[in-house]
Amino acid sequence: MNQLFLILFITLFFDACSLPPVEPVQVNKEQKNISFSQNVKPLLDKRCVVCHSCYNSPCQAKLSSYEGIDRGASKIEVYNATRLSAQEPTRLFIDAKTTQEWREKEFFSLTQNLEDVNGTFNDAIMLHLLYNKQVHPDIIGDYDPEHDKLICPRDKEELSEYFDKKTNHGMPYGFPALKEKEYTTLASWIFQGAKNDKTTTASISSKAQAQINQWENFLNRDDAKHQVTARYLYEHLYLAHIYFPSAKGEFFELVRSYTPSLQPIDVIPTLRPFDDPKTDKFYYRFRKITSTIVHKTHMVVKFDESVLARYNELFIQSKWRETPHEVSYNPKIATNPFVAFKQIPTRSRYQFLLDNSRYIVMTFIRGPVCRGQMALNVIHDHFWVMFRDPEYDIAVVDPAFIDTQVDNLSLPIEKVDNDLLKTFSDDYRQKYEAYYKAKKQRGVELFKNGYPIESIYKGMKSSDSPVLTIYRHFDSASVSRGVLGEEPRTMWVIDYAQFERIYYTLVAGYDVFGNVSHQTNIRRYMDFLRLEGEINFLEYMPKDARLDMLKSWYINDNIVDDAKYEAVDKIATNISYKTANYKDEFIRKIINEYLPKDLGYSFDRMNYKTKQDLANIKMKTKLKTAEDYIQAARSITLPGSGFVRYMTDRGANNMLLRVELEDGRYITKNLVINRWHDNVNSLFLEEMTLDATKDTMDILDKFVGSYPNVFIVLKFSELENFLKLMKNTTGSEADKEQLKHYFISRSNPKFWEYYDWFQKEFDRQQGVEAGLYDLNRYARTPW
């Protein structure tokens, strides 16, 4: 009897605590039929795709295409740092072809009714989330969609739980509600069945089709030379958004298809580009990109007659090292580019990478990793990259040396579901050390007098990118041509073998769905590759200064005391220095004297400073002249200044500024925080390496990065006060109140107006490389 009473009590208790199911939403629908292409998609692009695209879409709800909307959402997390086993990939347009196939992969609809409803009511999850924001528009608490614990409701019970726990978390998540007309448009479309009025086959212009025919003919020729060339190009260009200048506004991706040209494309869904297609015959095809272009994945490569001629010159007309022959897809071969493509001349492979250096480097941080932290906590916040000239590159000058090192050059990418016991294995470390020591010794033998300045690649045409600037914005990054910002602590010189290894480690061989062992081993291997680039640069410094410089980049880290780095001073110095400021003198010589003037490279006055400059950069009490404002702006970029020291964290690293002039025109700047790390050699303890007193800021003329952290808006009459506040703030409550006047909160009622303005300006600046910003990392705390 007592047991029966207890069971009855527990049942009643939980029934009493259960939440009532959400009621269907009444739709004050528009009478006309709502067009997806004309009415809905433009609205989704402006207000939804800014958070729902790529792998970092909350709940994998990718709203940048109708196919993504139809696929729906999932509870499966793509980014999972503790995943013990690799998970099944869920790439849109690749891993399933029909709605039913996505349902079998546990995706659920966002636009279909959860149950039968009549009249003017609708019960779709998407509508509930939109309606909740209309009813509860206040933005309360922090919003960090990439790190928040998301419920991803798939039924009425879970919707009730979601709204109970997150009352003010309707859609748009953490931003102002849609305008009434915008909401009505989406609600009416969902009520009408969320139909698509676009054709299923993407139309391709005649100009683009003519180019595609020419390129597919080149890539699909049957002879071994063309087939191996096509494989090499595909493995390096599979992430590219390819455009033909004659066909403006159209972008294409290079895919492998079961079907030949002129037939509908049937993509071969391999996990990685070097995986076995498991078919006797396949074809390289150009598939039109129909999803909304978002900047974080928009890596543009131009294809035209000159590029085709270049590929013929590098790969087809050149004499190969071996008689051209097909290459096995055996993982031990396919995951090692120094084995798989040994027959192609090393110079041809390296020149291809140099011709496309900015794109290739961009894939390191905007490719499969997307959310970035796995690739980015291994690099400093700001550094410049140069490249070894082929005439002085060991792999080009002595390819037989690389042949002896292929085992040592193997990469931790053979498996994506590694044995967990090998998560912290030293196998690849030992191989790397063996290669490093052999490389240093061969360098001494080949270049007895050291590397002259001519061993830095200077490019072959004005559009080349022989020097790049890398900015890290905590968990995203940007790549720009030339030397932006202040002189960074570290610089890299990349050679062919290093360039290829970084690409295959971080891009071609990286599986975002892989297990913790796969991803951790890649992160650890990147420590070696970063260090190699830094040491390549140090070889241009005087021998007796190299080790101290290296140690200054690895404070409180004993890695530089390891025996393998005794080789840092092995090779001679081939450059004469007139000052003791070697790094500054070297980079000035490169930019001001060595590189061709038609590259347009120069140091910008705002950010680039000598040690002598630092003592003279001061903010005047009253700003009157243009020079006064320039000096005031320079002063806020200095180490530990005001805002930089007291107000920044991982949520404020990339800020966009708009100053309205008295005549109605605008000045725009990009404020980039460079956070100081004692070293970036720690996998887990990054916070312990930070020192805010040494943080700096660069003020750039053009916008960089895909993820703005905050918008700043002011009038010119307010600029003096703003600069003084940025310089002198101590983070007090009074300072914060003043800053709130200029910094646009995610809760600002006019937020979407400001976003639209900055997006339009970004599009104007970027041209063909323009794409939608991502707002997932906008300042998480409203004010």
Short mmCIF file of C-alpha atoms in Angstrom, two decimals, residues 222-600:
data_model
loop_
_atom_site.label_atom_id
_atom_site.label_comp_id
_atom_site.label_asym_id
_atom_site.label_seq_id
_atom_site.Cartn_x
_atom_site.Cartn_y
_atom_site.Cartn_z
CA ASP A 222 42.39 10.86 -70.20
CA ASP A 223 46.19 11.01 -70.28
CA ALA A 224 48.01 10.55 -66.98
CA LYS A 225 49.65 13.99 -67.05
CA HIS A 226 46.32 15.78 -67.19
CA GLN A 227 44.71 13.40 -64.70
CA VAL A 228 47.42 13.86 -62.05
CA THR A 229 47.44 17.62 -62.67
CA ALA A 230 43.67 17.74 -62.23
CA ARG A 231 43.91 15.78 -59.01
CA TYR A 232 46.53 18.18 -57.61
CA LEU A 233 44.48 21.22 -58.61
CA TYR A 234 41.26 19.76 -57.19
CA GLU A 235 42.83 18.91 -53.84
CA HIS A 236 43.97 22.54 -53.51
CA LEU A 237 40.94 24.30 -55.02
CA TYR A 238 37.98 22.28 -53.75
CA LEU A 239 37.09 25.07 -51.30
CA ALA A 240 37.49 27.89 -53.81
CA HIS A 241 34.61 30.01 -55.02
CA ILE A 242 35.65 30.14 -58.65
CA TYR A 243 34.52 33.00 -60.81
CA PHE A 244 34.91 33.84 -64.47
CA PRO A 245 35.35 37.60 -65.07
CA SER A 246 33.12 37.37 -68.15
CA ALA A 247 30.23 36.01 -66.02
CA LYS A 248 29.75 38.52 -63.22
CA GLY A 249 27.86 37.48 -60.12
CA GLU A 250 28.23 33.73 -60.66
CA PHE A 251 30.45 31.53 -58.49
CA PHE A 252 31.25 27.86 -58.87
CA GLU A 253 32.88 25.09 -56.87
CA LEU A 254 35.05 22.34 -58.29
CA VAL A 255 33.65 18.89 -57.44
CA ARG A 256 34.14 15.25 -58.37
CA SER A 257 31.07 13.77 -60.07
CA TYR A 258 29.96 10.35 -61.19
CA THR A 259 28.58 12.00 -64.33
CA PRO A 260 30.42 13.65 -67.25
CA SER A 261 30.01 17.15 -68.66
CA LEU A 262 26.57 18.27 -69.86
CA GLN A 263 24.83 15.74 -67.59
CA PRO A 264 23.41 16.70 -64.17
CA ILE A 265 26.16 16.67 -61.54
CA ASP A 266 26.13 13.74 -59.10
CA VAL A 267 28.70 14.61 -56.44
CA ILE A 268 30.95 11.90 -55.04
CA PRO A 269 30.55 12.42 -51.27
CA THR A 270 34.03 11.61 -50.00
CA LEU A 271 34.94 13.04 -46.63
CA ARG A 272 38.16 14.69 -47.83
CA PRO A 273 39.41 15.65 -51.29
CA PHE A 274 42.13 12.98 -51.40
CA ASP A 275 39.83 10.13 -50.32
CA ASP A 276 39.22 7.27 -52.74
CA PRO A 277 36.18 8.01 -54.96
CA LYS A 278 35.68 4.23 -55.23
CA THR A 279 34.61 4.29 -58.82
CA ASP A 280 36.44 3.35 -62.00
CA LYS A 281 35.60 6.63 -63.67
CA PHE A 282 34.73 10.07 -62.36
CA TYR A 283 34.78 13.62 -63.68
CA TYR A 284 35.80 17.04 -62.42
CA ARG A 285 32.82 19.37 -62.72
CA PHE A 286 31.92 22.98 -61.91
CA ARG A 287 28.82 23.23 -59.72
CA LYS A 288 27.14 26.60 -59.40
CA ILE A 289 26.89 27.97 -55.85
CA THR A 290 23.26 28.77 -55.15
CA SER A 291 23.46 29.44 -51.41
CA THR A 292 23.77 32.98 -50.15
CA ILE A 293 27.40 34.10 -50.21
CA VAL A 294 28.74 34.52 -46.69
CA HIS A 295 32.15 36.09 -46.26
CA LYS A 296 33.59 33.52 -43.85
CA THR A 297 33.54 30.81 -46.55
CA HIS A 298 33.87 33.05 -49.63
CA MET A 299 37.42 32.41 -50.84
CA VAL A 300 37.57 33.63 -54.41
CA VAL A 301 39.81 32.31 -57.18
CA LYS A 302 39.67 33.75 -60.69
CA PHE A 303 39.68 31.44 -63.70
CA ASP A 304 40.28 32.90 -67.15
CA GLU A 305 42.41 32.31 -70.24
CA SER A 306 45.60 33.52 -68.55
CA VAL A 307 45.11 31.15 -65.60
CA LEU A 308 44.52 28.21 -67.93
CA ALA A 309 47.68 29.12 -69.83
CA ARG A 310 49.55 29.30 -66.52
CA TYR A 311 48.39 25.82 -65.48
CA ASN A 312 49.44 24.46 -68.87
CA GLU A 313 52.83 26.10 -68.44
CA LEU A 314 53.40 24.84 -64.90
CA PHE A 315 52.02 21.33 -65.21
CA ILE A 316 51.53 20.16 -68.80
CA GLN A 317 54.41 21.77 -70.68
CA SER A 318 56.99 21.14 -67.94
CA LYS A 319 59.17 18.04 -67.85
CA TRP A 320 58.09 15.77 -65.05
CA ARG A 321 60.41 13.98 -62.64
CA GLU A 322 58.95 10.62 -63.64
CA THR A 323 56.92 9.27 -66.51
CA PRO A 324 53.38 10.47 -65.70
CA HIS A 325 51.31 7.74 -64.09
CA GLU A 326 48.15 7.34 -62.05
CA VAL A 327 48.44 7.70 -58.28
CA SER A 328 46.96 5.33 -55.72
CA TYR A 329 44.31 6.49 -53.25
CA ASN A 330 45.83 4.30 -50.55
CA PRO A 331 45.70 6.52 -47.42
CA LYS A 332 49.43 6.18 -46.76
CA ILE A 333 50.06 7.67 -50.19
CA ALA A 334 47.10 10.03 -50.59
CA THR A 335 47.66 11.76 -47.23
CA ASN A 336 51.28 12.56 -48.04
CA PRO A 337 51.52 15.07 -50.92
CA PHE A 338 55.28 14.52 -51.16
CA VAL A 339 54.56 10.93 -52.17
CA ALA A 340 51.30 11.37 -54.07
CA PHE A 341 52.62 14.15 -56.31
CA LYS A 342 56.32 13.33 -56.41
CA GLN A 343 56.22 12.99 -60.21
CA ILE A 344 55.15 16.64 -60.71
CA PRO A 345 58.12 19.04 -60.68
CA THR A 346 58.49 20.56 -57.23
CA ARG A 347 58.98 23.98 -58.79
CA SER A 348 55.60 23.70 -60.53
CA ARG A 349 53.82 22.72 -57.33
CA TYR A 350 55.48 25.48 -55.32
CA GLN A 351 54.86 28.13 -57.97
CA PHE A 352 51.17 27.21 -57.99
CA LEU A 353 51.05 27.80 -54.23
CA LEU A 354 52.93 31.11 -54.59
CA ASP A 355 50.61 32.26 -57.39
CA ASN A 356 47.68 31.62 -55.05
CA SER A 357 49.34 32.37 -51.71
CA ARG A 358 46.60 34.54 -50.23
CA TYR A 359 43.88 32.03 -51.13
CA ILE A 360 45.88 29.10 -49.76
CA VAL A 361 46.65 30.89 -46.47
CA MET A 362 43.01 31.98 -46.27
CA THR A 363 41.89 28.34 -46.36
CA PHE A 364 43.93 27.68 -43.22
CA ILE A 365 41.56 29.83 -41.18
CA ARG A 366 38.38 30.05 -43.24
CA GLY A 367 38.28 26.47 -44.45
CA PRO A 368 36.91 23.37 -42.68
CA VAL A 369 37.68 24.69 -39.20
CA CYS A 370 35.22 27.61 -39.72
CA ARG A 371 34.93 28.30 -35.99
CA GLY A 372 38.68 28.61 -35.99
CA GLN A 373 39.89 28.06 -32.45
CA MET A 374 41.57 24.74 -33.20
CA ALA A 375 43.72 26.45 -35.83
CA LEU A 376 44.01 29.86 -34.21
CA ASN A 377 45.16 29.45 -30.64
CA VAL A 378 48.39 28.23 -32.19
CA ILE A 379 49.28 31.63 -33.68
CA HIS A 380 49.96 35.13 -32.39
CA ASP A 381 47.34 37.83 -32.82
CA HIS A 382 49.28 39.65 -35.54
CA PHE A 383 52.20 38.70 -37.76
CA TRP A 384 53.56 39.07 -41.28
CA VAL A 385 54.28 36.19 -43.64
CA MET A 386 56.85 36.02 -46.45
CA PHE A 387 57.88 33.12 -48.68
CA ARG A 388 61.17 31.52 -49.72
CA ASP A 389 62.04 32.18 -53.33
CA PRO A 390 62.05 28.94 -55.37
CA GLU A 391 65.69 29.49 -56.36
CA TYR A 392 66.63 29.14 -52.68
CA ASP A 393 64.07 26.56 -51.61
CA ILE A 394 65.66 23.26 -50.62
CA ALA A 395 62.76 21.19 -51.96
CA VAL A 396 63.07 22.88 -55.37
CA VAL A 397 66.86 23.03 -55.56
CA ASP A 398 67.28 19.46 -54.29
CA PRO A 399 64.04 17.48 -54.71
CA ALA A 400 65.96 14.26 -54.07
CA PHE A 401 66.47 15.45 -50.48
CA ILE A 402 62.70 15.58 -49.98
CA ASP A 403 62.47 12.06 -51.42
CA THR A 404 64.68 10.85 -48.56
CA GLN A 405 62.43 12.57 -46.02
CA VAL A 406 58.94 11.46 -47.12
CA ASP A 407 58.39 9.34 -44.03
CA ASN A 408 59.48 12.18 -41.74
CA LEU A 409 57.13 14.48 -43.69
CA SER A 410 54.08 12.27 -43.12
CA LEU A 411 51.19 14.07 -41.45
CA PRO A 412 48.74 13.25 -38.62
CA ILE A 413 45.80 13.07 -41.04
CA GLU A 414 45.73 9.45 -42.14
CA LYS A 415 42.73 8.73 -39.89
CA VAL A 416 39.88 10.91 -38.63
CA ASP A 417 38.89 8.44 -35.91
CA ASN A 418 42.23 7.90 -34.22
CA ASP A 419 43.04 5.59 -31.36
CA LEU A 420 42.46 7.72 -28.26
CA LEU A 421 45.64 6.33 -26.72
CA LYS A 422 47.55 8.16 -29.45
CA THR A 423 46.06 11.56 -28.68
CA PHE A 424 49.33 12.76 -27.16
CA SER A 425 51.69 10.43 -29.00
CA ASP A 426 55.14 11.76 -29.90
CA ASP A 427 55.34 9.78 -33.16
CA TYR A 428 54.94 12.83 -35.39
CA ARG A 429 57.09 14.99 -33.13
CA GLN A 430 60.00 12.59 -33.56
CA LYS A 431 59.52 12.49 -37.32
CA TYR A 432 59.35 16.25 -37.46
CA GLU A 433 62.54 16.63 -35.42
CA ALA A 434 64.37 14.25 -37.75
CA TYR A 435 63.23 16.24 -40.79
CA TYR A 436 64.05 19.56 -39.17
CA LYS A 437 67.62 18.58 -38.34
CA ALA A 438 68.20 17.08 -41.80
CA LYS A 439 66.75 20.18 -43.46
CA LYS A 440 69.00 22.52 -41.48
CA GLN A 441 72.05 20.48 -42.35
CA ARG A 442 71.12 20.41 -46.06
CA GLY A 443 70.55 24.17 -45.97
CA VAL A 444 74.06 24.74 -44.66
CA GLU A 445 75.47 22.55 -47.44
CA LEU A 446 73.50 24.24 -50.23
CA PHE A 447 73.76 27.84 -49.01
CA LYS A 448 77.10 28.07 -47.21
CA ASN A 449 76.92 31.86 -46.97
CA GLY A 450 73.34 31.92 -45.71
CA TYR A 451 70.20 33.28 -47.33
CA PRO A 452 70.54 36.63 -49.12
CA ILE A 453 67.64 39.04 -49.37
CA GLU A 454 67.02 37.67 -52.88
CA SER A 455 65.90 34.42 -51.24
CA ILE A 456 62.66 36.18 -50.24
CA TYR A 457 60.05 35.71 -52.96
CA LYS A 458 59.12 39.04 -54.53
CA GLY A 459 56.29 37.92 -56.79
CA MET A 460 56.05 37.88 -60.58
CA LYS A 461 53.12 40.25 -61.22
CA SER A 462 51.43 43.14 -59.47
CA SER A 463 48.51 41.01 -58.28
CA ASP A 464 50.76 38.56 -56.41
CA SER A 465 50.88 38.48 -52.61
CA PRO A 466 54.50 37.89 -51.58
CA VAL A 467 53.84 39.42 -48.15
CA LEU A 468 50.68 38.82 -46.12
CA THR A 469 49.31 40.18 -42.86
CA ILE A 470 47.55 37.75 -40.52
CA TYR A 471 45.27 39.02 -37.77
CA ARG A 472 43.79 36.70 -35.22
CA HIS A 473 40.48 37.88 -33.73
CA PHE A 474 40.35 35.30 -30.92
CA ASP A 475 38.46 32.49 -32.69
CA SER A 476 38.50 33.91 -36.22
CA ALA A 477 41.20 35.49 -38.34
CA SER A 478 41.81 37.51 -41.48
CA VAL A 479 44.41 37.52 -44.25
CA SER A 480 45.36 40.68 -46.15
CA ARG A 481 47.92 41.60 -48.78
CA GLY A 482 50.88 43.70 -47.68
CA VAL A 483 52.03 44.90 -44.27
CA LEU A 484 49.13 46.13 -42.14
CA GLY A 485 49.44 47.48 -38.63
CA GLU A 486 52.33 47.96 -36.27
CA GLU A 487 55.51 45.93 -36.51
CA PRO A 488 54.51 42.53 -35.11
CA ARG A 489 56.51 40.53 -32.59
CA THR A 490 56.95 37.60 -34.94
CA MET A 491 57.30 37.10 -38.67
CA TRP A 492 57.32 33.95 -40.76
CA VAL A 493 59.09 32.82 -43.88
CA ILE A 494 57.32 29.84 -45.43
CA ASP A 495 59.06 27.38 -47.72
CA TYR A 496 57.46 24.84 -50.04
CA ALA A 497 57.53 21.80 -47.74
CA GLN A 498 56.08 23.83 -44.88
CA PHE A 499 53.41 25.44 -47.06
CA GLU A 500 52.20 22.10 -48.36
CA ARG A 501 52.17 20.52 -44.90
CA ILE A 502 50.14 23.34 -43.35
CA TYR A 503 47.60 23.06 -46.16
CA TYR A 504 47.17 19.30 -45.90
CA THR A 505 47.11 19.43 -42.10
CA LEU A 506 44.63 22.27 -41.61
CA VAL A 507 42.57 22.04 -44.78
CA ALA A 508 42.62 18.99 -47.03
CA GLY A 509 43.26 16.56 -44.16
CA TYR A 510 41.25 18.22 -41.40
CA ASP A 511 37.90 16.67 -40.55
CA VAL A 512 35.57 18.89 -38.57
CA PHE A 513 33.60 15.73 -37.72
CA GLY A 514 36.71 13.86 -36.52
CA ASN A 515 37.33 12.70 -32.97
CA VAL A 516 39.30 14.47 -30.25
CA SER A 517 42.47 12.53 -31.04
CA HIS A 518 42.42 13.54 -34.72
CA GLN A 519 41.88 17.22 -33.95
CA THR A 520 44.30 17.37 -31.02
CA ASN A 521 47.11 15.79 -33.03
CA ILE A 522 46.61 18.36 -35.77
CA ARG A 523 46.73 21.19 -33.23
CA ARG A 524 49.94 19.83 -31.72
CA TYR A 525 51.54 19.39 -35.13
CA MET A 526 50.76 23.01 -35.94
CA ASP A 527 53.08 24.03 -33.10
CA PHE A 528 55.97 22.57 -35.09
CA LEU A 529 54.90 24.23 -38.32
CA ARG A 530 54.53 27.65 -36.67
CA LEU A 531 57.95 27.34 -35.09
CA GLU A 532 59.47 26.33 -38.42
CA GLY A 533 58.13 29.47 -40.10
CA GLU A 534 59.51 31.64 -37.31
CA ILE A 535 62.93 30.01 -37.46
CA ASN A 536 63.00 30.36 -41.25
CA PHE A 537 62.64 34.11 -40.62
CA LEU A 538 65.29 34.15 -37.90
CA GLU A 539 67.83 32.81 -40.39
CA TYR A 540 67.91 36.32 -41.85
CA MET A 541 68.88 37.79 -38.47
CA PRO A 542 72.45 37.91 -37.08
CA LYS A 543 73.45 34.52 -35.67
CA ASP A 544 74.10 35.74 -32.14
CA ALA A 545 70.65 37.39 -31.91
CA ARG A 546 68.48 34.52 -33.09
CA LEU A 547 68.05 32.45 -29.96
CA ASP A 548 67.27 35.46 -27.78
CA MET A 549 64.66 36.63 -30.30
CA LEU A 550 63.11 33.17 -30.33
CA LYS A 551 63.02 33.05 -26.54
CA SER A 552 61.28 36.43 -26.47
CA TRP A 553 58.45 34.81 -28.45
CA TYR A 554 58.24 31.85 -26.04
CA ILE A 555 58.25 33.46 -22.59
CA ASN A 556 57.73 30.96 -19.75
CA ASP A 557 58.01 28.07 -22.19
CA ASN A 558 61.00 25.80 -22.40
CA ILE A 559 60.43 24.60 -25.96
CA VAL A 560 63.31 26.68 -27.34
CA ASP A 561 65.74 24.99 -24.96
CA ASP A 562 65.10 21.67 -26.65
CA ALA A 563 68.21 20.25 -28.31
CA LYS A 564 66.69 20.34 -31.77
CA TYR A 565 66.73 24.14 -31.78
CA GLU A 566 70.48 24.32 -31.43
CA ALA A 567 70.32 24.36 -35.22
CA VAL A 568 68.78 27.84 -35.11
CA ASP A 569 72.24 29.38 -35.45
CA LYS A 570 73.71 26.82 -37.84
CA ILE A 571 73.38 28.75 -41.08
CA ALA A 572 75.34 31.94 -41.73
CA THR A 573 73.86 35.43 -41.95
CA ASN A 574 74.00 36.83 -45.48
CA ILE A 575 72.62 40.31 -44.73
CA SER A 576 74.60 43.28 -43.38
CA TYR A 577 72.90 45.37 -40.70
CA LYS A 578 73.59 49.00 -39.84
CA THR A 579 71.54 49.11 -36.63
CA ALA A 580 70.81 46.86 -33.68
CA ASN A 581 67.09 46.86 -34.51
CA TYR A 582 67.51 43.94 -36.92
CA LYS A 583 63.88 42.98 -37.46
CA ASP A 584 62.78 46.54 -38.23
CA GLU A 585 65.73 47.13 -40.53
CA PHE A 586 65.11 43.88 -42.40
CA ILE A 587 61.41 44.45 -43.04
CA ARG A 588 62.04 48.06 -44.09
CA LYS A 589 64.61 46.84 -46.58
CA ILE A 590 62.10 44.32 -47.94
CA ILE A 591 59.19 46.76 -48.28
CA ASN A 592 60.99 49.99 -49.19
CA GLU A 593 63.84 48.70 -51.37
CA TYR A 594 63.45 45.09 -52.45
CA LEU A 595 59.85 44.43 -53.46
CA PRO A 596 58.55 45.79 -56.80
CA LYS A 597 56.83 49.16 -56.44
CA ASP A 598 53.83 48.06 -58.50
CA LEU A 599 52.75 45.77 -55.64
CA GLY A 600 51.70 48.93 -53.83
#
